[in-house]
Coordinates of C-alpha atoms in Angstrom, one line a residue:
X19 CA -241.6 -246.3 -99.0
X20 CA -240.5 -244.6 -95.6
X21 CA -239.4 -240.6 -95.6
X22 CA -242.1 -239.4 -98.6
X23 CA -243.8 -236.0 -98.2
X24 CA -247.4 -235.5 -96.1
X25 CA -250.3 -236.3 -97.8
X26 CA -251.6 -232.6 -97.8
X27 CA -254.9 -232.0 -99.0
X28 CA -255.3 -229.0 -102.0
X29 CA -258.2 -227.5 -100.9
X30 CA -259.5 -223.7 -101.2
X31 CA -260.0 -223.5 -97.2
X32 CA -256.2 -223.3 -97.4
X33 CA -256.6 -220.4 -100.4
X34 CA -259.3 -218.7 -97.6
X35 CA -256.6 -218.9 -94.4
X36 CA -253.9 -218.2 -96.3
X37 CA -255.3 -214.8 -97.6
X38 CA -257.0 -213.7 -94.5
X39 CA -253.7 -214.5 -92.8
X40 CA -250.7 -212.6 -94.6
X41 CA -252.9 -210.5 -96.9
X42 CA -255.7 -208.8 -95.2
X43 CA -254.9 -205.3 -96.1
X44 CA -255.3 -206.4 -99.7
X45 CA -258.3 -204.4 -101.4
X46 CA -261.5 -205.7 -103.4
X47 CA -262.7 -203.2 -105.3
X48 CA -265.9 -203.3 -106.5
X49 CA -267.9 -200.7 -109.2
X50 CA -271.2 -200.8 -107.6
X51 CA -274.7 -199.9 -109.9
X52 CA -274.1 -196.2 -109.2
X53 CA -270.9 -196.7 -110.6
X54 CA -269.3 -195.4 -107.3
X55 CA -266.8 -197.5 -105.9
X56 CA -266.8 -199.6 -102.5
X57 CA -263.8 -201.0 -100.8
X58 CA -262.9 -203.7 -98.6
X59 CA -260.0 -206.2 -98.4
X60 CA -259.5 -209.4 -97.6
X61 CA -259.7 -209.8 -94.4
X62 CA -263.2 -208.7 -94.0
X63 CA -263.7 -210.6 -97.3
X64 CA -262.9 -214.1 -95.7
X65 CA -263.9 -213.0 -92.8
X66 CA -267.9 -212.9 -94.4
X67 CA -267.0 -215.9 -96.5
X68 CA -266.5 -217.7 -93.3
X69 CA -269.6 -216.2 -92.2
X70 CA -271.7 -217.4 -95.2
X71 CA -270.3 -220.7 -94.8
X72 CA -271.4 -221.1 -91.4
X73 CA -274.8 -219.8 -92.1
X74 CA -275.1 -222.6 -95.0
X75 CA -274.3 -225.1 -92.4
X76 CA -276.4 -223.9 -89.8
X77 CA -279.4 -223.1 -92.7
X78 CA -279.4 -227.0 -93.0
X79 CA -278.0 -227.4 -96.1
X80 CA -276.1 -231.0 -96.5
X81 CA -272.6 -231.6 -97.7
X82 CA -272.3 -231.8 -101.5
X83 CA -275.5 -229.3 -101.9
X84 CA -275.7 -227.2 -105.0
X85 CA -275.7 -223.3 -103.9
X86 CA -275.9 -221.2 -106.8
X87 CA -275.2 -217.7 -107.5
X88 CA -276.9 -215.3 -110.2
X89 CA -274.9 -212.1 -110.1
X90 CA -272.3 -209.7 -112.2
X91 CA -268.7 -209.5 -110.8
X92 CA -268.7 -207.9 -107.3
X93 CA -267.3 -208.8 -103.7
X94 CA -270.5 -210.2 -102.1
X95 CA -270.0 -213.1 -105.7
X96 CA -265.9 -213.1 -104.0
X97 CA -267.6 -213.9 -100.9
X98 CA -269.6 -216.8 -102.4
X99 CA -266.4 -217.7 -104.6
X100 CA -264.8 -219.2 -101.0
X101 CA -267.7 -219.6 -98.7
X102 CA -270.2 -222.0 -100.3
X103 CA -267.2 -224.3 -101.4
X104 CA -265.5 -224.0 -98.0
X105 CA -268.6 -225.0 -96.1
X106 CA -268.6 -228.1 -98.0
X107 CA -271.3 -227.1 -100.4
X108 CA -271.0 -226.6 -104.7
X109 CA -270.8 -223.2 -106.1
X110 CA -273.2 -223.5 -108.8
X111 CA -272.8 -220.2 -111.1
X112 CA -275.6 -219.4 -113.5
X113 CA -275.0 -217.6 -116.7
X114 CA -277.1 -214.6 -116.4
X115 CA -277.2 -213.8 -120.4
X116 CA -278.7 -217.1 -121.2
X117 CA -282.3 -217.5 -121.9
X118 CA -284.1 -218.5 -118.7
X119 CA -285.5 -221.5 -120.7
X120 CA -281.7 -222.7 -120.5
X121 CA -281.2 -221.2 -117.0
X122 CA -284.3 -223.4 -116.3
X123 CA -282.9 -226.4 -117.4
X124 CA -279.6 -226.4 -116.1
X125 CA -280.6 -225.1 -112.4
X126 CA -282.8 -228.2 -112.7
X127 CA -280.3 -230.6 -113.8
X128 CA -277.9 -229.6 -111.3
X129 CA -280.1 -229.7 -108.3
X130 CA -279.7 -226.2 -106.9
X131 CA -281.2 -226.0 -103.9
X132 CA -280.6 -222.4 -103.1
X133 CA -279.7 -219.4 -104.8
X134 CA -277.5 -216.1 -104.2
X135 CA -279.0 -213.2 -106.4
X136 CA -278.5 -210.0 -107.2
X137 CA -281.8 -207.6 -106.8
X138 CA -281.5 -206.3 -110.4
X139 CA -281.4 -209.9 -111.7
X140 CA -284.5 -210.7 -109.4
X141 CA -287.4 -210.6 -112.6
X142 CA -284.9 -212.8 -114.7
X143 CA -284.8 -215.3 -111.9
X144 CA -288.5 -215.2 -111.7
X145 CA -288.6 -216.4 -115.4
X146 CA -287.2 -219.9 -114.7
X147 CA -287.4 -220.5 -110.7
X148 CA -290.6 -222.4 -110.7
X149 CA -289.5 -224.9 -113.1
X150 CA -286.2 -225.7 -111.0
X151 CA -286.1 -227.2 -107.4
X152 CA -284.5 -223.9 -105.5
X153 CA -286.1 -223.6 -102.2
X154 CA -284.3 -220.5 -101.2
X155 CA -283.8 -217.5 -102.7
X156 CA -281.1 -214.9 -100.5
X157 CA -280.8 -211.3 -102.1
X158 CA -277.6 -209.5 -102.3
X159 CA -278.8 -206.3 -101.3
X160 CA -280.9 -208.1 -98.4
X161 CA -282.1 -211.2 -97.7
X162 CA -278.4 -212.2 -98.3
X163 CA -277.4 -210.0 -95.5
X164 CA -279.9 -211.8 -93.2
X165 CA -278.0 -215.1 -94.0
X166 CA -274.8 -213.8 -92.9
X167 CA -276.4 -212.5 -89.4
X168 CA -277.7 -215.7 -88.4
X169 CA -274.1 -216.9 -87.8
X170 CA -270.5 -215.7 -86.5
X171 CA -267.3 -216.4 -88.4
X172 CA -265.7 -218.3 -85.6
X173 CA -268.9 -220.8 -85.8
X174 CA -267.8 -222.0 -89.0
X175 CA -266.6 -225.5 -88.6
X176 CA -264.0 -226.4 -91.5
X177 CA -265.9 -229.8 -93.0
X178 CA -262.2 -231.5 -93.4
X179 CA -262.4 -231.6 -97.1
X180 CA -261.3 -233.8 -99.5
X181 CA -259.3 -232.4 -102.4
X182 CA -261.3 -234.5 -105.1
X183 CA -264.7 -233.2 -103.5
X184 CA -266.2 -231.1 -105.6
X185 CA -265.9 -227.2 -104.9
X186 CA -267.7 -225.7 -108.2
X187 CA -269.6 -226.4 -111.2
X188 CA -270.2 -224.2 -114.7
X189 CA -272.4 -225.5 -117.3
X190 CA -271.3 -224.9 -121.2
X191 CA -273.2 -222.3 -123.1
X192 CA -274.8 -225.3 -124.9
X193 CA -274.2 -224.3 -128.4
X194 CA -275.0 -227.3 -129.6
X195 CA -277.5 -229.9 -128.3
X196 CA -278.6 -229.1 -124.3
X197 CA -276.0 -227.4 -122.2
X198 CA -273.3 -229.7 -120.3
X199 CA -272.4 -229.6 -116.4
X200 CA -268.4 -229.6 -115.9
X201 CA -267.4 -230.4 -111.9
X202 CA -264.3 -228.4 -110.6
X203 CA -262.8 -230.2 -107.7
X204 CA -260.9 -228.1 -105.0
X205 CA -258.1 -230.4 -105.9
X206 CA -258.6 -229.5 -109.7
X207 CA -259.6 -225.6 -108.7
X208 CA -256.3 -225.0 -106.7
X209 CA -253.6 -226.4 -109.0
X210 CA -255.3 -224.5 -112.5
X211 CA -254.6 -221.1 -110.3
X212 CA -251.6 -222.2 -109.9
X213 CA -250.4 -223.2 -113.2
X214 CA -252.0 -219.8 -114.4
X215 CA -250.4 -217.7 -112.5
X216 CA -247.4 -219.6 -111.7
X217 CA -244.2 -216.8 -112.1
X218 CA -242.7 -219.1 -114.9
X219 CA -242.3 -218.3 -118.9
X220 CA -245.6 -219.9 -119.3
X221 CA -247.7 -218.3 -116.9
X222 CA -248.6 -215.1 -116.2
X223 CA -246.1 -214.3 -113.2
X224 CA -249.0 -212.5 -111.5
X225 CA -247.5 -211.3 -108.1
X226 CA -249.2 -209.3 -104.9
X227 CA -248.3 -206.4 -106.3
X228 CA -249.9 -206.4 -109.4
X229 CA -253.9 -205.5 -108.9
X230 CA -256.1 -207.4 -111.2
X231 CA -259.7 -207.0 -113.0
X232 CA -261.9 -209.9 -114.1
X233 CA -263.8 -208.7 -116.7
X234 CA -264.7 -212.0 -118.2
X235 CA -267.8 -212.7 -115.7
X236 CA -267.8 -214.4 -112.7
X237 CA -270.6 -216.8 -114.0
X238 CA -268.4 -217.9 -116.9
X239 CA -265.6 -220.9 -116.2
X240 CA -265.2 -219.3 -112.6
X241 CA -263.8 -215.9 -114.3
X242 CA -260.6 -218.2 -115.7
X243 CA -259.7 -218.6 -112.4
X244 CA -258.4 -215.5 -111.5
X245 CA -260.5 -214.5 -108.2
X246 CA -258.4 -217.7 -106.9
X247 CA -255.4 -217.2 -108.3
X248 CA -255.5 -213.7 -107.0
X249 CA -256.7 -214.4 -103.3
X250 CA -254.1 -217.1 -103.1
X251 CA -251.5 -214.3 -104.2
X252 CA -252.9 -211.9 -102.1
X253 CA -253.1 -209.4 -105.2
X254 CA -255.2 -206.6 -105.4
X255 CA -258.8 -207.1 -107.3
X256 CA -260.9 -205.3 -109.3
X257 CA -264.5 -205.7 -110.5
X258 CA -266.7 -204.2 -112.8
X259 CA -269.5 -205.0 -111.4
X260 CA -272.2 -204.3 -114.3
X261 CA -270.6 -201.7 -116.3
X262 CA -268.7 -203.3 -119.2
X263 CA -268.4 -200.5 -120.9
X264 CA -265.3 -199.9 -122.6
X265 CA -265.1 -196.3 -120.6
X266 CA -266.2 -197.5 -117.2
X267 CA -263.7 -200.2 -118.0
X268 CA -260.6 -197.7 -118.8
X269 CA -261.5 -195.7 -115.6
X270 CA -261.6 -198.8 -113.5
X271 CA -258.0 -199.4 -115.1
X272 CA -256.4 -195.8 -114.8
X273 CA -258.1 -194.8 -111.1
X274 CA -256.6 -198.6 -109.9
X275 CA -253.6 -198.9 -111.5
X276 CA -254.7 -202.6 -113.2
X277 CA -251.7 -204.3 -114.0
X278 CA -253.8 -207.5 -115.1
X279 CA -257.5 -207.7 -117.1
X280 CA -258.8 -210.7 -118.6
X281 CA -261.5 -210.9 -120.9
X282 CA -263.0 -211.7 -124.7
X283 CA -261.6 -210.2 -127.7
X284 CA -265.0 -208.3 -128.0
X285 CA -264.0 -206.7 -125.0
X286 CA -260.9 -205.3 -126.0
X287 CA -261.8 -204.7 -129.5
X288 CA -264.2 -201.9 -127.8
X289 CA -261.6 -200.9 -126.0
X290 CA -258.9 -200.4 -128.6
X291 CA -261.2 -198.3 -130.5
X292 CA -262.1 -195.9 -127.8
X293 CA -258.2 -195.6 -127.4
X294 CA -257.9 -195.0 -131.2
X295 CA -260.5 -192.3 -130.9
X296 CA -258.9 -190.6 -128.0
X297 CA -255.1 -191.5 -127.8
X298 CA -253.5 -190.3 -124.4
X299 CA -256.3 -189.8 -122.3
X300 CA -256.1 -192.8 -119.9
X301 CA -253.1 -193.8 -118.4
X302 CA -252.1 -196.7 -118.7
X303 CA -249.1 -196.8 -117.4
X304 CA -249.4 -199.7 -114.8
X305 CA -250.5 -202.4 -116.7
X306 CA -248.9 -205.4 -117.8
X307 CA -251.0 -207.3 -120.1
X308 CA -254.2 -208.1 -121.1
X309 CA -254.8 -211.6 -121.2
X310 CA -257.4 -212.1 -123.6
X311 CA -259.5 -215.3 -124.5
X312 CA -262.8 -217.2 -125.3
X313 CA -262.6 -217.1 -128.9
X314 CA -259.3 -216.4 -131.3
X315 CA -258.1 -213.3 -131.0
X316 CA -256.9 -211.3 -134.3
X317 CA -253.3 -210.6 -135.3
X318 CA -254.1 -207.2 -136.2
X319 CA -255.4 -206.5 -132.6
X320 CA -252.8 -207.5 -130.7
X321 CA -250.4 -205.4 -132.9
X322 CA -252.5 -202.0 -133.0
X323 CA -252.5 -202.6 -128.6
X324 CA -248.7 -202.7 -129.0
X325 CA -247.3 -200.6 -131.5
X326 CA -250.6 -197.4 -130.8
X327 CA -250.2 -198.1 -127.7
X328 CA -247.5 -199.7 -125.8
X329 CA -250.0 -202.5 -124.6
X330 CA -249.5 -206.1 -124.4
X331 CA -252.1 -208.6 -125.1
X332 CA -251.6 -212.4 -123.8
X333 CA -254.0 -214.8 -125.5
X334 CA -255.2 -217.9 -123.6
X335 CA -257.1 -220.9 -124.9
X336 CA -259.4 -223.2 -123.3
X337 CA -262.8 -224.3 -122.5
X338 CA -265.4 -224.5 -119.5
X339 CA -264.3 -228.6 -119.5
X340 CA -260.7 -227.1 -119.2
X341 CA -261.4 -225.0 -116.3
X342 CA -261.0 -223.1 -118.3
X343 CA -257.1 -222.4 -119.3
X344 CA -255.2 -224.6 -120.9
X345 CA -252.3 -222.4 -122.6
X346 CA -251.3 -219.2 -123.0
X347 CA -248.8 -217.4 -125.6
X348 CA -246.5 -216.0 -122.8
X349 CA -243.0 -216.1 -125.2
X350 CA -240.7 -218.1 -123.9
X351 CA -236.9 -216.3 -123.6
X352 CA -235.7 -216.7 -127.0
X353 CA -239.2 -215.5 -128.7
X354 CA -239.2 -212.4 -126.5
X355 CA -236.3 -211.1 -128.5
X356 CA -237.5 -211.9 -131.9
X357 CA -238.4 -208.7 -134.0
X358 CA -242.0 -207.5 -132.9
X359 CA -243.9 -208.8 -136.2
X360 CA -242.4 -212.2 -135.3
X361 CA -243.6 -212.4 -132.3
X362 CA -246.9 -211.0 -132.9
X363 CA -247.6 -214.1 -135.1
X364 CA -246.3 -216.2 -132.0
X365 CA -249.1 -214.3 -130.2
X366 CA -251.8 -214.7 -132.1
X367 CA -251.6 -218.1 -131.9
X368 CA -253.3 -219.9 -128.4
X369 CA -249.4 -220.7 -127.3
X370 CA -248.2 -223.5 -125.4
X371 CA -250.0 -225.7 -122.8
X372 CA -249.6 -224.9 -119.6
X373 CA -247.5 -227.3 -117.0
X374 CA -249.2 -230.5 -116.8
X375 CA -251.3 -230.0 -119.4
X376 CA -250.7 -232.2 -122.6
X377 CA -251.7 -232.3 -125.8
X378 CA -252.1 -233.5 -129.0
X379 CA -254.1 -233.7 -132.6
X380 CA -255.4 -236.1 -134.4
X381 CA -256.9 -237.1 -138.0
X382 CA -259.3 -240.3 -137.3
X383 CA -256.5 -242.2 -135.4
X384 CA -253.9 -240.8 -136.4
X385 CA -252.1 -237.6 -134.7
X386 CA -250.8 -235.1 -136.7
X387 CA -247.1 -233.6 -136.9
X388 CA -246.1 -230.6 -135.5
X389 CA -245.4 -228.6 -138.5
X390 CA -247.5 -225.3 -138.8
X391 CA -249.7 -227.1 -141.7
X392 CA -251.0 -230.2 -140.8
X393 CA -254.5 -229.6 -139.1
X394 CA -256.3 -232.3 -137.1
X395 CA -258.9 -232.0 -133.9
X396 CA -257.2 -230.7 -130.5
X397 CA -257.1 -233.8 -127.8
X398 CA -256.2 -232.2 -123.9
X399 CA -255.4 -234.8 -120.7
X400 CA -254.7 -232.6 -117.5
X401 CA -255.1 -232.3 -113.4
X402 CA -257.8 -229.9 -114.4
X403 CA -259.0 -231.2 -117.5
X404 CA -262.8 -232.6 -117.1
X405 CA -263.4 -236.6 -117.3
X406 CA -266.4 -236.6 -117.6
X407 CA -269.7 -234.5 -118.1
X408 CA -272.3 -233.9 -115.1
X409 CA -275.2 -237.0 -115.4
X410 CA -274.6 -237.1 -119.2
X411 CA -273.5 -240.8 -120.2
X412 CA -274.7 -239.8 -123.5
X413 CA -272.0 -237.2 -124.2
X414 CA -269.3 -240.2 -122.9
X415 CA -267.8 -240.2 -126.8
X416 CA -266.1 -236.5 -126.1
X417 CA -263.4 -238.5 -123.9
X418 CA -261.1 -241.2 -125.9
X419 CA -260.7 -244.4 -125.0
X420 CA -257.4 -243.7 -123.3
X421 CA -258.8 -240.6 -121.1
X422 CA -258.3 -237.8 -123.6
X423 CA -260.9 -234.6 -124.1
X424 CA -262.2 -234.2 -127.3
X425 CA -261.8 -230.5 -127.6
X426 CA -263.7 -230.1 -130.8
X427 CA -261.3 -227.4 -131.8
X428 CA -259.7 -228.0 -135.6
X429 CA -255.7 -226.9 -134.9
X430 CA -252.1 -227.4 -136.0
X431 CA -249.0 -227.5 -134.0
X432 CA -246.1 -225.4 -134.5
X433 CA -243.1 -227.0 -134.3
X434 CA -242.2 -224.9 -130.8
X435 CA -245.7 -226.7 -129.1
X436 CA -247.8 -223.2 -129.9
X437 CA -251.0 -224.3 -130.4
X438 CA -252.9 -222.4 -133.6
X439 CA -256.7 -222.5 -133.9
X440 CA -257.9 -223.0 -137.0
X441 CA -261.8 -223.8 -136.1
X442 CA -263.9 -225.6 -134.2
X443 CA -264.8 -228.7 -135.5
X444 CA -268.8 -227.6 -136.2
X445 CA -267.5 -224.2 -138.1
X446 CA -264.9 -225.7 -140.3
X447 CA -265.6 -225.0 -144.2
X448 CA -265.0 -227.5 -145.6
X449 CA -264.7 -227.0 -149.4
X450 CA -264.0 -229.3 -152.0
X451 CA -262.7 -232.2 -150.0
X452 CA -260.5 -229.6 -148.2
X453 CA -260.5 -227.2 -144.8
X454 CA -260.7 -223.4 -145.0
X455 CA -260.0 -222.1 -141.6
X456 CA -262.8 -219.6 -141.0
X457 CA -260.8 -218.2 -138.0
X458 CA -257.5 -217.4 -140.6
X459 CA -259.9 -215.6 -142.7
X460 CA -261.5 -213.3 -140.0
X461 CA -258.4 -212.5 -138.4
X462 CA -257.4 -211.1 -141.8
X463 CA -260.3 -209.6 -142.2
X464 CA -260.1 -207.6 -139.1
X465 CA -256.9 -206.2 -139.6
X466 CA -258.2 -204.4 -142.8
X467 CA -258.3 -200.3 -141.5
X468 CA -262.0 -200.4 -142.2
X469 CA -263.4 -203.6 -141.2
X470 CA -264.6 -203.7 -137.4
X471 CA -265.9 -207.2 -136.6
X472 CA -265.6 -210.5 -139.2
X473 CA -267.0 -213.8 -138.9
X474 CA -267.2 -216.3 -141.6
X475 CA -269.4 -219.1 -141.7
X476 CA -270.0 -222.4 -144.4
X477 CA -272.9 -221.9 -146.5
X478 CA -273.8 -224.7 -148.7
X479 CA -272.6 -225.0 -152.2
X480 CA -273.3 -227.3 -155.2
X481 CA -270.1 -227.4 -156.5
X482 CA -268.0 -227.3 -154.4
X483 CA -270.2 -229.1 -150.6
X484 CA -269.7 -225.2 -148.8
X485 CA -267.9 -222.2 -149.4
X486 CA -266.8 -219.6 -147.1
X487 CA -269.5 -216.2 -146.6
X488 CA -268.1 -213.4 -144.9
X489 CA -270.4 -211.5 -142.6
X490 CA -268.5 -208.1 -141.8
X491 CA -269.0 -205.0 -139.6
X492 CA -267.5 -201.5 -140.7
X493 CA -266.0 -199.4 -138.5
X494 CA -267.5 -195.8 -137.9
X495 CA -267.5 -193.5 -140.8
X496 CA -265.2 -196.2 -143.0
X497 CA -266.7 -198.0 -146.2
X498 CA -265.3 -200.7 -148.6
X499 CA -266.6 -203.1 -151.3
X500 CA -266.2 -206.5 -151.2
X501 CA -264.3 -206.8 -154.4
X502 CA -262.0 -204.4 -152.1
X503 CA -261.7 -207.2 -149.2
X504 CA -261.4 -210.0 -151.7
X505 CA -258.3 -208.0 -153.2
X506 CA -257.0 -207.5 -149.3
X507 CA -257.0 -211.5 -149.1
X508 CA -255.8 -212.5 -152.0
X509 CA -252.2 -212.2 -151.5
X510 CA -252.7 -214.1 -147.9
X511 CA -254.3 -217.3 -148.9
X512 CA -254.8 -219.7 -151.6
X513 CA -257.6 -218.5 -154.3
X514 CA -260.4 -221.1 -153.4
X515 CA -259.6 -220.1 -149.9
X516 CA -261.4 -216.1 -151.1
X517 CA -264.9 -215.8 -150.1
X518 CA -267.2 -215.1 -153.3
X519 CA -269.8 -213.7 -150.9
X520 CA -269.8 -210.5 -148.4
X521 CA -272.6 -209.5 -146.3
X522 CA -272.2 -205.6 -144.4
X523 CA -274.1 -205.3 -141.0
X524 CA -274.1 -203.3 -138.1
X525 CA -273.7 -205.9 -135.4
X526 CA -272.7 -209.7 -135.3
X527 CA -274.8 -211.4 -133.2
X528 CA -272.7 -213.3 -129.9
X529 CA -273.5 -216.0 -127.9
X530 CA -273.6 -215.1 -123.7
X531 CA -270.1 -215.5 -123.6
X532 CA -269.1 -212.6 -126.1
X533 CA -268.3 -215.2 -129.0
X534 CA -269.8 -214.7 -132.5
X535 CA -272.9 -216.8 -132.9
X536 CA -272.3 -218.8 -136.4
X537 CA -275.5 -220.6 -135.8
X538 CA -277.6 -217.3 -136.2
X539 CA -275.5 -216.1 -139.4
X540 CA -276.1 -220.0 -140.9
X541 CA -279.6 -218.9 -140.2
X542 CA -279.9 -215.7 -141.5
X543 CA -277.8 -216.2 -144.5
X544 CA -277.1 -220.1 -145.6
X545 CA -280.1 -220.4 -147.4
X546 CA -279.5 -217.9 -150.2
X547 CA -277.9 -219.4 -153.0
X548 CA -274.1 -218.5 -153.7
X549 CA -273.4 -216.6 -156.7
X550 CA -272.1 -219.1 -159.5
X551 CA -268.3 -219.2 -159.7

């Protein structure tokens, strides 16, 4: 049909122009080693992404090469954020907390030919580089810099993309089995920042006025997108570079005015208690929200933020094959005028999926109703929702036969479309024929005055198949007996729901990703028999 729109590629090149063209003053703000600060903005930070794209090309790198990085959160990792894809290469970021046996194998399987490093993470590279098929190795602090001299800006020759080329690729943390490539495309990459930061009720409204700090690592689901969604906003950023600390974090917030952080709920657990321990000695003032995902987030968390204070918390869901965000509990209207314990249960859930992003859940073949109760295995189709894993036919059964992602994620609806995680599908207890939601119990857990961390895992009984096992950490100078929790559940949940077993230690082990690692507590703990009921 005549008179229809251009046929305009989505493609970050645009994201690169567009910032180095109406938003050059904008800062990047990086907290170097020293923890001193540097500055620069966008302009010079295109500027040297252009640069490092040029260089690629003229290095004699091919279209479609895998560039990897290995680095924390800083404005050289920015640079490579735009430049690599730009150039018509793959960013390729490597999960620096995983064990280089892992590193090994997925720098392997993705074909990395070259990677960007910081110095300090120099002896972990060394651990797994011979056993991949890297032939470069550039230096942040250096060699890096030499790259970037062998070519001018102005030499870079935009390669003419195509939006469903690929710009970026993340591996999963690999849980379970070996870990799994996801592909962004720039297509794929450019329409998640927008529909995460889109200034409508369900996302975040970000605007170019409101500075932002990725604190959930670069390396991880390309930091939830927000390094594009900021650049294509022009908004001010923020990194921590290596100090995640929750006091270097608070500083970075107070000294530049953050009006946006994203990260786990580890992160902000840390936080909240340092702002327990000291109330009013960071001001706050400028920020906005908090959005806070990677694993469920606890009820009692995003109350103590709000009503201690004044904080809001925004909790996100999604996953690496969801690139990563998928929904967000940004209230509608109506729900942003409901009395605040109302709407801190509407919060605590993973809220509703963003635009273009459906869902639904499903028992076998049949989906289930969107009532609050019903619980069933979270199915996602999206512009920005994987279809397939990287050269892994054999994980071809996580898609459905009609071109839905099988999240793994155990869920009910509430009748308003908020999504509520109940489990994932590997760490649902399931007792008696029936599902105990692990996550229900921990949140409750948590917001006990004394209780710290909770994570609650199946352990095998021979009654009953499994029963719930409660691993919890005490906050500083608090105590409490079991019998004490069990008595703090009881009036929340059903009496088989009640674990019979507690365990009290001083750190729960996390996966690289700041989520708990059930697999170690199954370990530790699943093989001592359960006290008889």
């Amino acid at each position: 049909m005549d008179g229809l729109m251009m046929d305009f590629q989505l493609t970050l090149t645009h994201i690169l122009r567009r910032a180095e063209t109406f938003f050059g003053e904008g800062e990047i703000v990086t907290r170097l080693p020293d923890k001193s600060f540097h500055r620069t903005n966008y302009r010079e930070t295109m500027r040297r992404a252009r640069q490092l794209a040029a260089a690629l090309q003229k290095a004699g790198f091919e279209r479609g090469d895998r560039i990897a990085t290995l680095c924390w959160n800083h404005y050289q990792h920015h640079e490579a954020y735009f430049g690599i894809p730009c150039g018509g290469f793959v960013l390729h970021t490597l999960n620096l907390r995983l064990h280089p046996h892992d590193l090994a194998y997925i720098a392997d399987h993705a074909g990395d030919r070259a990677v960007i490093v910081d110095r300090s993470l120099l002896p972990l590279l060394d651990q797994f580089r011979e056993q991949t098929k890297i032939e470069h190795v550039y230096v942040v602090e250096d060699s890096y810099e030499e790259l970037l001299a062998t070519a001018d800006p102005d030499d870079w020759e935009d390669p003419r993309l195509d939006e469903r080329e690929a710009a970026a690729m993340c591996y999963t943390s690999g849980t379970t089995g070996r870990p799994k490539g996801v592909v962004y495309s720039h297509r794929s990459s450019v329409l998640h920042a927008f529909g995460v930061g889109a200034n409508n009720p369900l996302g975040l409204g970000v605007t170019v006025n409101d500075p932002i700090m990725p604190v959930v690592p670069m390396f991880h689901a390309n930091a939830w997108g927000y390094p594009y969604l900021a650049t294509m906003q022009g908004a001010k950023l923020v990194y921590p570079g290596p100090h995640l600390d929750p006091e270097s974090l608070l500083e970075n917030m107070e000294q530049e005015k953050v009006a946006w952080a994203a990260g786990v709920p580890t992160i902000w657990m840390g936080i909240l208690h340092l702002l327990d321990e000291s109330p009013g000695k960071w001001d706050l003032s400028s920020m906005k929200a908090m959005l806070v995902g990677g694993a469920a987030v606890p009820r009692a968390m995003i109350a103590g933020y709000e009503s201690r204070h004044g904080l809001r918390i925004v909790q996100g869901w999604g996953m690496t094959e969801t690139s990563p965000v998928a929904s967000t509990a940004a209230l509608p209207y109506d729900l942003e005028q409901v009395e605040e314990e109302t709407r801190w249960d509407y919060q605590a859930m993973a809220g509703m999926p963003l635009p273009f992003v459906e869902i639904r859940a499903r028992v076998g073949d049949e989906e289930i109703p969107w009532d609050a109760e019903a619980m069933g295995e979270l199915e996602v189709r999206g512009p920005w929702v994987a279809a397939s894993y990287y050269e892994a036919p054999e994980a071809a059964d996580r898609w459905t036969d009609d071109g839905w992602f099988r999240t793994g994620d155990i869920v009910s609806i509430h009748p308003r479309g908020f999504i509520q995680i109940k489990d994932r599908s590997k760490d649902v207890i399931k007792s008696g024929g029936e599902w105990i939601s692990s996550v229900d119990l921990e949140n409750a857990l948590m917001a006990h005055s004394a209780v710290a961390e909770a994570a609650v895992i199946a352990i095998p009984d021979p009654k009953w198949s499994e029963r719930p096992l409660a691993v919890v950490v005490l906050k500083n100078g608090e105590t409490v007996t079991a019998d004490e929790l069990r008595e703090f559940l009881a009036p929340q949940f059903a009496k088989w729901w009640l674990p019979e077993r507690f365990e009290f230690v001083d750190e729960i082990p996390k996966t690289s990703v700041g989520k708990f690692r059930k697999t170690a507590l199954r370990d530790q703990f699943a093989s001592e028999p359960t006290p008889a009921n």
